[in-house]
Amino acid sequence: MQTHGLGSWLPRRRLRNPDKTALIHGDGQQLSYAQLAHTAEQISAILAEHGIRDGDRVAYLGENSPEFLATLFGTVRIGAVFVPINTRLAAPEIRHVLADSGATVLLHDPEFTDRLAPVLETLDVQVVQTGASGRHGASGLSRLLATAREVPAAVETSPQHPAAIVYTSGTTGRAKGAVLTHGNLTAVALNCIVDYDVDSNDVALMISPLFHVASLGMGALPVMLKGATLVLEKGFEAGRALDLIEQHAVTMMSGVPTTYQLIADHPSWSTTDVSTLRRLTCGGSAVPSRIIEAFEARGLAFTQGYGMTETSPGATSLSPAMTRAKAGSVGLPHFFTDVRVAAEDGSPAPTGEIGEIQIWGPNVFAGYHGLPDASAAAFTPDGWFRSGDLGRLDEDGYLYIADRLKDMIISGGENIYPAEVENVLTGLEGVTGAAVIGVPDDRWGEVPIAVVTVRDGVRVDTDTVRAALTDRIARYKIPTRVIVVADLPRTASGKVRKNDLRERYGAG
């Protein structure tokens, strides 16, 4: 087993504690580490039969499930690269991920068959459907797993070997694939084990989708590496989450502010036994004080942080003990990560002054798939990742975010880049210009709205625009409101002054 890669994790776990419960899913079904390791090996055999070799890409479109994780580990075991697809993407967005990544095999859940139909008409990709039955009468994954086959030898992988390509929302209207290596994902898992005190006796509830790198890199992988137990949920429902916490004595949970708000608002919140919970992590945006107070009233506190897909994704972490003392901060760099703030000339910004946040560490990605120029531009000459975000460091080294890259909107933990939505809007009949901004929302933190200009005689309203964008982009990216104006405010160079739009329309 001469490998430093993720593919060795399950075999090593099988040697150490084969009967330990790795996964709990559905209505209480359990898989041990030995069973999960066996399933991953069988999937690697299935992939090998489909011609997958070292360096090939394997895509997965599906909800949280044992098959998701087994496919990840089965893929990397033979040196292939895992490409998780956001299940909320529309068909054109899925097509882009498959085509851009060069995936030659796609595994998907049956509920996505209709959405994939137009995609697969134009792409040469082999398809394996989860469940017993596949497409056009073919055997599904569960039936294939039951067929004995020769398991291929594991491929020796170095920390620099690509493990996954995770697509980020495009700042220029085109999603880019961030290449995360075995070393990147191992480093972020180790950071979490150190900074979050992950223990082999932990039981972690996973209600956020694993196709997000935060859920995968900072949720599932640290648990797998430590040999703890993961409770996998296909989706999130506050009442069921509370039931699972009590039923399985959950000790760890991660989510976004909306998740925790819905839990605190649920009628069962005050009567559910949450005494086993010892670690709540929250990302996506700052936790509002009303949520902090609701959980503190029950003896619970949050770990907050900052990061992005390119950092696998964790960059900083704010411990619960510092939530009040460092209110507004996203914390200190993770244990094996460094963060600095640079002035415009690239020199270190003085303490307390705002500059670009730059990140270095073994968790920082290898670059963008197939985009050498964009990859080179993402790093400073001395090798630090340029986040594009603005922030400041205080005298104790705690990071504070001042502004976000290119007006990115975070809605319910999902990143929305306005340029991507604006490109689609300006493609609609009669729309001559568009600007998308985020406005506050009690449930989602922020939601996108669109301010547009239209050709004379054209009628555009919220309902018609939303209907036109359905099935073209993910639902969470579709503006909740469309405002028609005579002209968009612009700078002398022609750029839209979005700050002006926020001042006028930002109250929601």
Coordinates of C-alpha atoms in Angstrom, one line a residue:
M1 CA 0.0 0.0 0.0
Q2 CA 2.7 2.4 -1.1
T3 CA 0.6 5.5 -1.5
H4 CA 0.1 8.8 0.2
G5 CA -3.3 9.3 -1.3
L6 CA -6.9 9.2 -0.2
G7 CA -7.2 5.8 -1.8
S8 CA -5.3 4.3 1.1
W9 CA -7.5 5.7 3.8
L10 CA -10.3 3.0 3.8
P11 CA -7.9 0.0 3.6
R12 CA -5.9 1.4 6.5
R13 CA -9.1 2.0 8.4
R14 CA -10.2 -1.6 7.6
L15 CA -7.0 -2.9 9.2
R16 CA -7.4 -0.8 12.3
N17 CA -11.1 -1.0 13.1
P18 CA -13.0 -3.0 10.5
D19 CA -16.2 -3.3 12.5
K20 CA -16.4 0.4 13.5
T21 CA -19.5 2.1 12.0
A22 CA -18.4 4.4 9.3
L23 CA -21.8 5.5 7.9
I24 CA -25.3 5.7 9.2
H25 CA -27.9 6.6 6.5
G26 CA -31.5 6.4 5.6
D27 CA -33.6 4.9 8.4
G28 CA -30.7 3.7 10.4
Q29 CA -28.8 1.5 8.0
Q30 CA -25.1 1.2 8.9
L31 CA -21.9 0.5 7.0
S32 CA -18.7 -0.5 8.8
Y33 CA -15.3 0.7 7.6
A34 CA -14.7 -2.8 6.2
Q35 CA -18.0 -2.7 4.2
L36 CA -17.3 0.8 2.9
A37 CA -13.8 -0.2 1.9
H38 CA -15.1 -3.3 0.1
T39 CA -17.7 -1.2 -1.8
A40 CA -15.1 1.4 -2.8
E41 CA -12.9 -1.4 -4.2
Q42 CA -15.8 -2.9 -6.1
I43 CA -16.6 0.6 -7.6
S44 CA -12.9 0.8 -8.7
A45 CA -13.4 -2.5 -10.5
I46 CA -16.5 -1.2 -12.2
L47 CA -14.7 1.9 -13.3
A48 CA -11.8 -0.1 -14.6
E49 CA -14.2 -2.2 -16.7
H50 CA -15.4 1.1 -18.1
G51 CA -11.9 2.0 -19.2
I52 CA -11.0 4.4 -16.4
R53 CA -7.3 4.7 -15.8
D54 CA -4.9 6.9 -13.9
G55 CA -5.7 10.5 -14.5
D56 CA -9.2 10.0 -16.0
R57 CA -12.1 11.9 -14.7
V58 CA -15.2 10.4 -13.1
A59 CA -18.2 12.6 -12.4
Y60 CA -20.9 12.1 -9.8
L61 CA -24.3 13.7 -9.7
G62 CA -26.3 12.7 -6.7
E63 CA -27.4 13.5 -3.1
N64 CA -25.5 12.4 0.0
S65 CA -25.3 8.7 0.2
P66 CA -22.8 5.8 0.8
E67 CA -22.4 5.5 -2.9
F68 CA -21.2 9.1 -3.2
L69 CA -18.3 8.5 -0.7
A70 CA -17.6 5.0 -2.0
T71 CA -17.3 6.4 -5.6
L72 CA -15.0 9.1 -4.4
F73 CA -12.7 6.6 -2.7
G74 CA -13.0 4.0 -5.5
T75 CA -12.1 6.7 -8.1
V76 CA -9.0 8.0 -6.3
R77 CA -7.9 4.4 -5.4
I78 CA -7.0 3.8 -9.1
G79 CA -5.5 7.3 -9.7
A80 CA -8.6 8.8 -11.3
V81 CA -10.0 12.2 -10.5
F82 CA -13.4 12.7 -8.9
V83 CA -15.7 15.4 -10.2
P84 CA -18.7 16.1 -7.9
I85 CA -21.6 18.0 -9.6
N86 CA -23.9 20.4 -7.8
T87 CA -27.3 18.8 -7.9
R88 CA -28.9 22.2 -8.2
L89 CA -27.3 23.0 -11.5
A90 CA -29.4 23.3 -14.6
A91 CA -28.8 21.2 -17.7
P92 CA -26.5 23.7 -19.5
E93 CA -24.4 24.1 -16.4
I94 CA -24.1 20.3 -15.9
R95 CA -23.1 20.0 -19.6
H96 CA -20.3 22.6 -19.0
V97 CA -18.9 20.7 -16.0
L98 CA -18.9 17.4 -17.9
A99 CA -17.4 18.8 -21.0
D100 CA -14.8 21.0 -19.4
S101 CA -13.6 18.4 -17.0
G102 CA -13.4 15.8 -19.7
A103 CA -15.2 13.2 -17.6
T104 CA -15.6 9.9 -19.4
V105 CA -17.9 8.2 -16.8
L106 CA -20.8 9.7 -15.0
L107 CA -22.6 8.1 -12.0
H108 CA -25.9 9.7 -11.1
D109 CA -29.0 9.2 -9.0
P110 CA -32.2 8.2 -10.9
E111 CA -34.0 11.4 -10.1
F112 CA -31.7 13.3 -12.4
T113 CA -32.4 11.2 -15.5
D114 CA -34.8 13.7 -17.1
R115 CA -32.4 16.7 -16.5
L116 CA -29.5 14.7 -18.0
A117 CA -31.4 13.6 -21.1
P118 CA -30.5 16.7 -23.3
V119 CA -27.0 16.8 -21.8
L120 CA -26.1 13.2 -22.8
E121 CA -27.4 13.7 -26.3
T122 CA -24.3 15.8 -27.1
L123 CA -21.6 14.3 -24.9
D124 CA -19.6 11.1 -25.3
V125 CA -19.8 9.9 -21.7
Q126 CA -20.5 6.5 -20.2
V127 CA -23.3 6.5 -17.7
V128 CA -23.9 4.3 -14.6
Q129 CA -27.1 5.0 -12.6
T130 CA -27.3 4.3 -8.9
G131 CA -29.9 1.8 -7.7
A132 CA -30.7 -1.6 -9.2
S133 CA -31.7 -0.5 -12.7
G134 CA -29.8 1.7 -15.1
R135 CA -30.6 3.6 -18.2
H136 CA -32.2 1.8 -21.2
G137 CA -32.4 -1.5 -19.3
A138 CA -28.8 -1.6 -18.2
S139 CA -27.8 -2.8 -14.7
G140 CA -27.7 -0.1 -12.1
L141 CA -24.8 0.4 -9.6
S142 CA -26.2 -1.8 -6.8
R143 CA -26.7 -4.7 -9.3
L144 CA -23.2 -4.2 -10.6
L145 CA -21.8 -4.2 -7.1
A146 CA -23.3 -7.6 -6.5
T147 CA -21.4 -9.1 -9.4
A148 CA -18.0 -10.6 -8.5
R149 CA -15.1 -9.1 -10.4
E150 CA -11.4 -8.7 -10.1
V151 CA -10.4 -5.6 -8.1
P152 CA -7.6 -3.7 -9.8
A153 CA -4.5 -2.8 -7.9
A154 CA -4.4 0.5 -6.2
V155 CA -2.4 3.2 -8.0
E156 CA 0.5 4.8 -6.2
T157 CA -0.3 8.5 -5.8
S158 CA 1.8 11.3 -4.4
P159 CA 0.4 14.3 -2.5
Q160 CA 0.7 16.3 -5.8
H161 CA -1.6 13.9 -7.7
P162 CA -5.0 15.4 -8.6
A163 CA -7.8 13.9 -6.5
A164 CA -10.8 16.1 -7.4
I165 CA -12.0 18.9 -9.7
V166 CA -14.5 21.0 -7.9
Y167 CA -16.3 23.7 -10.0
T168 CA -16.6 27.2 -8.6
S169 CA -19.2 29.7 -9.8
G170 CA -17.6 31.7 -12.6
T171 CA -16.7 35.3 -11.9
T172 CA -16.8 35.8 -15.7
G173 CA -19.9 33.8 -16.3
R174 CA -18.1 30.5 -16.8
A175 CA -17.5 28.1 -13.9
K176 CA -13.9 27.1 -13.4
G177 CA -12.7 23.7 -12.1
A178 CA -10.4 24.0 -9.1
V179 CA -8.0 21.1 -9.1
L180 CA -7.6 19.7 -5.5
T181 CA -4.8 17.3 -5.0
H182 CA -4.5 14.4 -2.5
G183 CA -2.2 16.6 -0.5
N184 CA -4.8 19.4 -0.5
L185 CA -7.6 17.3 0.8
T186 CA -5.4 15.5 3.4
A187 CA -4.1 18.9 4.7
V188 CA -7.6 20.3 5.1
A189 CA -8.7 17.2 6.9
L190 CA -5.7 17.4 9.2
N191 CA -6.4 21.1 9.8
C192 CA -10.0 20.2 10.9
I193 CA -8.8 17.4 13.2
V194 CA -6.4 19.7 14.9
D195 CA -8.5 22.9 15.1
Y196 CA -11.9 21.2 15.7
D197 CA -10.6 18.4 18.0
V198 CA -12.2 15.6 15.8
D199 CA -12.2 12.4 17.9
S200 CA -12.6 8.8 16.8
N201 CA -15.6 8.6 19.0
D202 CA -17.3 11.5 17.3
V203 CA -20.7 11.1 15.5
A204 CA -21.0 13.8 12.8
L205 CA -24.3 14.7 11.3
M206 CA -23.9 15.6 7.6
I207 CA -26.9 17.5 6.3
S208 CA -25.1 19.7 3.9
P209 CA -24.5 18.3 0.4
L210 CA -21.2 16.6 -0.2
F211 CA -20.8 18.1 -3.6
H212 CA -19.8 21.3 -1.7
V213 CA -16.1 21.2 -0.9
A214 CA -16.8 22.5 2.6
S215 CA -19.0 19.5 3.4
L216 CA -16.6 17.1 1.8
G217 CA -13.2 18.5 2.8
M218 CA -14.1 19.8 6.2
G219 CA -17.0 17.5 7.1
A220 CA -16.7 14.0 5.7
L221 CA -13.0 13.6 5.1
P222 CA -11.8 14.5 8.7
V223 CA -14.3 12.0 10.1
M224 CA -13.1 9.3 7.7
L225 CA -9.5 10.0 8.4
K226 CA -10.0 9.8 12.2
G227 CA -12.2 6.7 12.0
A228 CA -15.3 8.4 13.5
T229 CA -18.9 7.9 12.4
L230 CA -20.8 10.0 9.8
V231 CA -24.6 10.3 9.8
L232 CA -25.5 11.0 6.1
E233 CA -28.7 12.8 5.2
K234 CA -29.9 13.3 1.6
G235 CA -31.3 16.7 2.5
F236 CA -32.1 19.0 5.4
E237 CA -35.3 19.2 7.4
A238 CA -35.0 20.8 10.8
G239 CA -37.3 18.4 12.7
R240 CA -35.5 15.3 11.3
A241 CA -32.1 16.8 12.1
L242 CA -33.2 17.3 15.7
D243 CA -34.5 13.7 15.8
L244 CA -31.1 12.4 14.4
I245 CA -29.1 14.4 17.0
E246 CA -31.0 12.8 19.8
Q247 CA -31.3 9.3 18.3
H248 CA -27.6 8.9 17.4
A249 CA -26.1 11.1 20.1
V250 CA -24.6 13.4 17.5
T251 CA -21.5 15.3 18.7
M252 CA -20.6 17.3 15.6
M253 CA -22.6 19.2 13.0
S254 CA -21.9 21.7 10.2
G255 CA -24.2 24.0 8.3
V256 CA -24.9 27.6 7.2
P257 CA -26.7 30.2 9.2
T258 CA -30.0 29.4 7.6
T259 CA -29.7 25.8 8.7
Y260 CA -29.2 26.8 12.4
Q261 CA -32.0 29.4 12.2
L262 CA -34.5 26.8 11.0
I263 CA -33.4 24.4 13.7
A264 CA -33.8 27.0 16.4
D265 CA -37.2 28.0 15.1
H266 CA -38.5 24.4 15.1
P267 CA -41.1 23.5 17.7
S268 CA -39.0 20.6 18.9
W269 CA -35.9 22.7 19.5
S270 CA -36.6 23.3 23.2
T271 CA -37.4 19.7 24.0
T272 CA -34.8 17.8 22.0
D273 CA -31.8 16.5 23.9
V274 CA -28.8 18.2 22.4
S275 CA -26.5 17.6 25.3
T276 CA -24.1 15.4 23.2
L277 CA -23.3 18.2 20.8
R278 CA -19.9 19.6 21.4
R279 CA -19.0 21.2 18.0
L280 CA -21.1 23.3 15.7
T281 CA -19.3 24.7 12.6
C282 CA -20.9 27.4 10.4
G283 CA -19.7 28.7 7.1
G284 CA -21.0 30.6 4.1
S285 CA -21.5 33.9 6.0
A286 CA -21.3 35.3 9.5
V287 CA -23.7 33.9 12.1
P288 CA -26.2 36.5 13.1
S289 CA -26.3 37.4 16.8
R290 CA -29.9 36.1 17.2
I291 CA -28.8 32.6 16.1
I292 CA -25.7 32.7 18.4
E293 CA -27.9 33.7 21.3
A294 CA -30.5 31.0 20.6
F295 CA -27.8 28.3 20.7
E296 CA -25.9 29.8 23.6
A297 CA -29.2 29.6 25.6
R298 CA -28.9 25.8 25.3
G299 CA -25.2 25.7 26.1
L300 CA -24.0 25.5 22.5
A301 CA -21.5 27.7 20.6
F302 CA -20.3 28.0 17.1
T303 CA -16.9 27.7 15.3
Q304 CA -16.9 30.1 12.4
G305 CA -14.4 30.5 9.6
Y306 CA -13.4 31.7 6.2
G307 CA -12.3 29.9 3.0
M308 CA -13.1 29.1 -0.6
T309 CA -13.0 26.2 -3.0
E310 CA -9.4 27.0 -3.9
T311 CA -8.3 26.5 -0.3
S312 CA -10.1 23.1 0.0
P313 CA -11.9 25.2 1.5
G314 CA -10.8 26.2 5.0
A315 CA -8.4 29.1 5.5
T316 CA -9.3 30.4 9.0
S317 CA -11.3 29.4 12.0
L318 CA -12.7 31.3 15.0
S319 CA -13.1 29.2 18.1
P320 CA -16.2 29.4 20.2
A321 CA -14.2 30.9 23.1
M322 CA -13.5 33.9 20.9
T323 CA -16.9 34.5 19.5
R324 CA -17.6 37.4 21.7
A325 CA -14.1 38.8 22.2
K326 CA -13.4 38.8 18.5
A327 CA -17.0 39.5 17.2
G328 CA -16.9 40.1 13.5
S329 CA -13.7 38.2 13.0
V330 CA -13.4 35.0 10.9
G331 CA -10.6 33.8 13.2
L332 CA -7.0 32.7 13.0
P333 CA -5.3 30.7 10.1
H334 CA -5.9 27.0 10.3
F335 CA -3.0 25.1 11.9
F336 CA -1.1 24.2 8.7
T337 CA -2.2 27.4 6.8
D338 CA -0.9 30.9 6.7
V339 CA -2.8 34.1 5.9
R340 CA -1.4 37.6 5.1
V341 CA -2.9 40.9 4.1
A342 CA -1.1 42.7 1.2
A343 CA -1.2 46.4 0.3
E344 CA -1.7 47.5 -3.3
D345 CA 2.0 47.3 -4.0
G346 CA 2.2 43.7 -2.7
S347 CA 3.9 44.6 0.6
P348 CA 2.5 43.5 3.9
A349 CA -0.3 45.8 5.0
P350 CA 0.2 47.4 8.5
T351 CA -1.9 45.9 11.3
G352 CA -5.5 47.1 11.1
E353 CA -5.2 48.3 7.5
I354 CA -7.3 46.8 4.7
G355 CA -5.6 44.9 1.8
E356 CA -6.0 41.8 -0.2
I357 CA -6.2 38.5 1.7
Q358 CA -3.6 36.0 0.5
I359 CA -3.3 32.4 1.6
W360 CA -0.5 29.8 1.6
G361 CA -0.4 26.2 2.7
P362 CA -0.7 22.6 1.7
N363 CA -4.5 23.0 1.4
V364 CA -4.2 25.6 -1.4
F365 CA -5.3 24.2 -4.8
A366 CA -3.0 23.3 -7.7
G367 CA -4.8 25.6 -10.2
Y368 CA -7.8 25.7 -12.5
H369 CA -8.3 22.8 -14.9
G370 CA -7.3 23.7 -18.4
L371 CA -6.8 27.4 -17.6
P372 CA -3.1 28.1 -17.3
D373 CA -3.4 31.8 -17.5
A374 CA -6.1 32.0 -14.8
S375 CA -4.1 29.6 -12.7
A376 CA -1.0 31.8 -13.0
A377 CA -2.9 35.0 -12.2
A378 CA -4.3 33.4 -9.0
F379 CA -0.9 33.4 -7.3
T380 CA 1.6 36.0 -6.3
P381 CA 5.2 35.7 -7.6
D382 CA 6.2 34.1 -4.3
G383 CA 3.4 31.5 -4.4
W384 CA 0.6 32.9 -2.2
F385 CA -3.0 32.4 -3.4
R386 CA -4.7 35.7 -4.2
S387 CA -8.2 35.5 -2.8
G388 CA -9.3 38.8 -4.3
D389 CA -11.1 39.4 -1.0
L390 CA -10.3 42.4 1.1
G391 CA -9.6 42.2 4.8
R392 CA -7.5 43.3 7.8
L393 CA -5.6 41.6 10.6
D394 CA -5.7 42.8 14.1
E395 CA -2.9 43.0 16.6
D396 CA -3.5 39.3 17.6
G397 CA -3.5 38.0 14.1
Y398 CA -7.3 37.6 13.7
L399 CA -8.7 38.2 10.3
Y400 CA -11.7 40.5 9.5
I401 CA -13.3 40.5 6.1
A402 CA -13.9 44.0 4.6
D403 CA -15.4 43.1 1.2
R404 CA -16.0 40.2 -1.1
L405 CA -14.5 39.3 -4.4
K406 CA -16.3 40.9 -7.3
D407 CA -19.6 41.4 -5.4
M408 CA -20.1 37.7 -4.8
I409 CA -23.5 37.0 -3.2
I410 CA -23.8 34.2 -0.6
S411 CA -27.4 32.9 -0.4
G412 CA -28.0 30.0 2.0
G413 CA -24.4 29.0 1.8
E414 CA -24.4 29.0 -2.0
N415 CA -22.0 31.3 -3.8
I416 CA -23.6 33.4 -6.6
Y417 CA -21.3 35.4 -8.9
P418 CA -23.4 38.2 -10.4
A419 CA -21.5 38.1 -13.8
E420 CA -22.7 34.6 -14.4
V421 CA -26.4 35.6 -13.9
E422 CA -25.9 38.9 -15.8
N423 CA -24.7 37.0 -18.8
V424 CA -27.8 34.9 -18.9
L425 CA -30.1 38.0 -18.3
T426 CA -28.6 40.0 -21.2
G427 CA -29.3 37.0 -23.5
L428 CA -33.0 37.4 -22.9
E429 CA -35.1 39.0 -25.6
G430 CA -35.3 42.8 -25.1
V431 CA -32.9 43.0 -22.2
T432 CA -30.1 45.5 -23.0
G433 CA -28.3 45.7 -19.7
A434 CA -28.3 43.9 -16.3
A435 CA -26.7 44.2 -12.9
V436 CA -27.3 41.7 -10.2
I437 CA -26.8 42.6 -6.5
G438 CA -27.4 40.8 -3.2
V439 CA -30.0 42.1 -0.7
P440 CA -30.5 41.1 2.9
D441 CA -32.9 38.2 3.5
D442 CA -34.0 36.9 7.0
R443 CA -34.0 33.2 5.8
W444 CA -31.1 33.0 3.3
G445 CA -28.8 35.8 4.5
E446 CA -28.8 37.3 1.0
V447 CA -30.8 36.8 -2.2
P448 CA -30.1 38.1 -5.7
I449 CA -32.1 40.8 -7.3
A450 CA -31.6 42.1 -10.9
V451 CA -31.7 45.7 -12.1
V452 CA -32.1 45.8 -15.9
T453 CA -32.6 48.1 -18.8
V454 CA -34.8 47.0 -21.7
R455 CA -35.4 47.9 -25.4
D456 CA -38.3 50.4 -26.1
G457 CA -41.6 48.6 -26.2
V458 CA -40.5 45.5 -24.4
R459 CA -42.3 44.5 -21.2
V460 CA -40.1 42.7 -18.6
D461 CA -41.2 41.8 -15.0
T462 CA -40.1 39.5 -12.3
D463 CA -42.4 36.6 -13.2
T464 CA -41.4 36.6 -16.9
V465 CA -37.7 36.7 -16.1
R466 CA -37.8 34.0 -13.5
A467 CA -39.8 31.8 -15.9
A468 CA -37.2 32.4 -18.6
L469 CA -34.3 31.5 -16.4
T470 CA -35.8 28.3 -15.0
D471 CA -33.8 25.3 -16.3
R472 CA -31.1 27.6 -17.6
I473 CA -29.3 28.3 -14.3
A474 CA -29.7 26.9 -10.8
R475 CA -32.8 28.1 -9.0
Y476 CA -30.9 29.7 -6.1
K477 CA -29.2 32.0 -8.7
I478 CA -32.4 33.3 -10.2
P479 CA -33.2 36.8 -9.1
T480 CA -36.1 37.1 -6.6
R481 CA -37.0 40.5 -8.0
V482 CA -36.4 42.3 -11.3
I483 CA -36.3 46.1 -11.4
V484 CA -36.5 47.9 -14.7
V485 CA -34.7 51.2 -15.0
A486 CA -34.0 53.7 -17.8
D487 CA -30.2 53.6 -17.3
L488 CA -27.7 51.8 -15.1
P489 CA -25.3 54.1 -13.2
R490 CA -21.8 53.7 -14.6
T491 CA -18.3 55.0 -14.0
A492 CA -16.4 57.0 -16.6
S493 CA -14.9 53.7 -17.9
G494 CA -18.4 52.2 -18.3
K495 CA -18.5 49.9 -15.3
V496 CA -21.8 49.6 -13.4
R497 CA -21.6 51.4 -10.0
K498 CA -23.1 48.6 -8.0
N499 CA -22.7 50.5 -4.7
D500 CA -25.2 53.0 -6.0
L501 CA -27.6 50.2 -6.8
R502 CA -27.1 48.7 -3.3
E503 CA -27.8 52.1 -1.7
R504 CA -31.1 52.4 -3.7
Y505 CA -32.4 48.9 -3.7
G506 CA -30.3 47.0 -1.0
A507 CA -33.0 47.1 1.7
G508 CA -34.7 44.3 -0.1

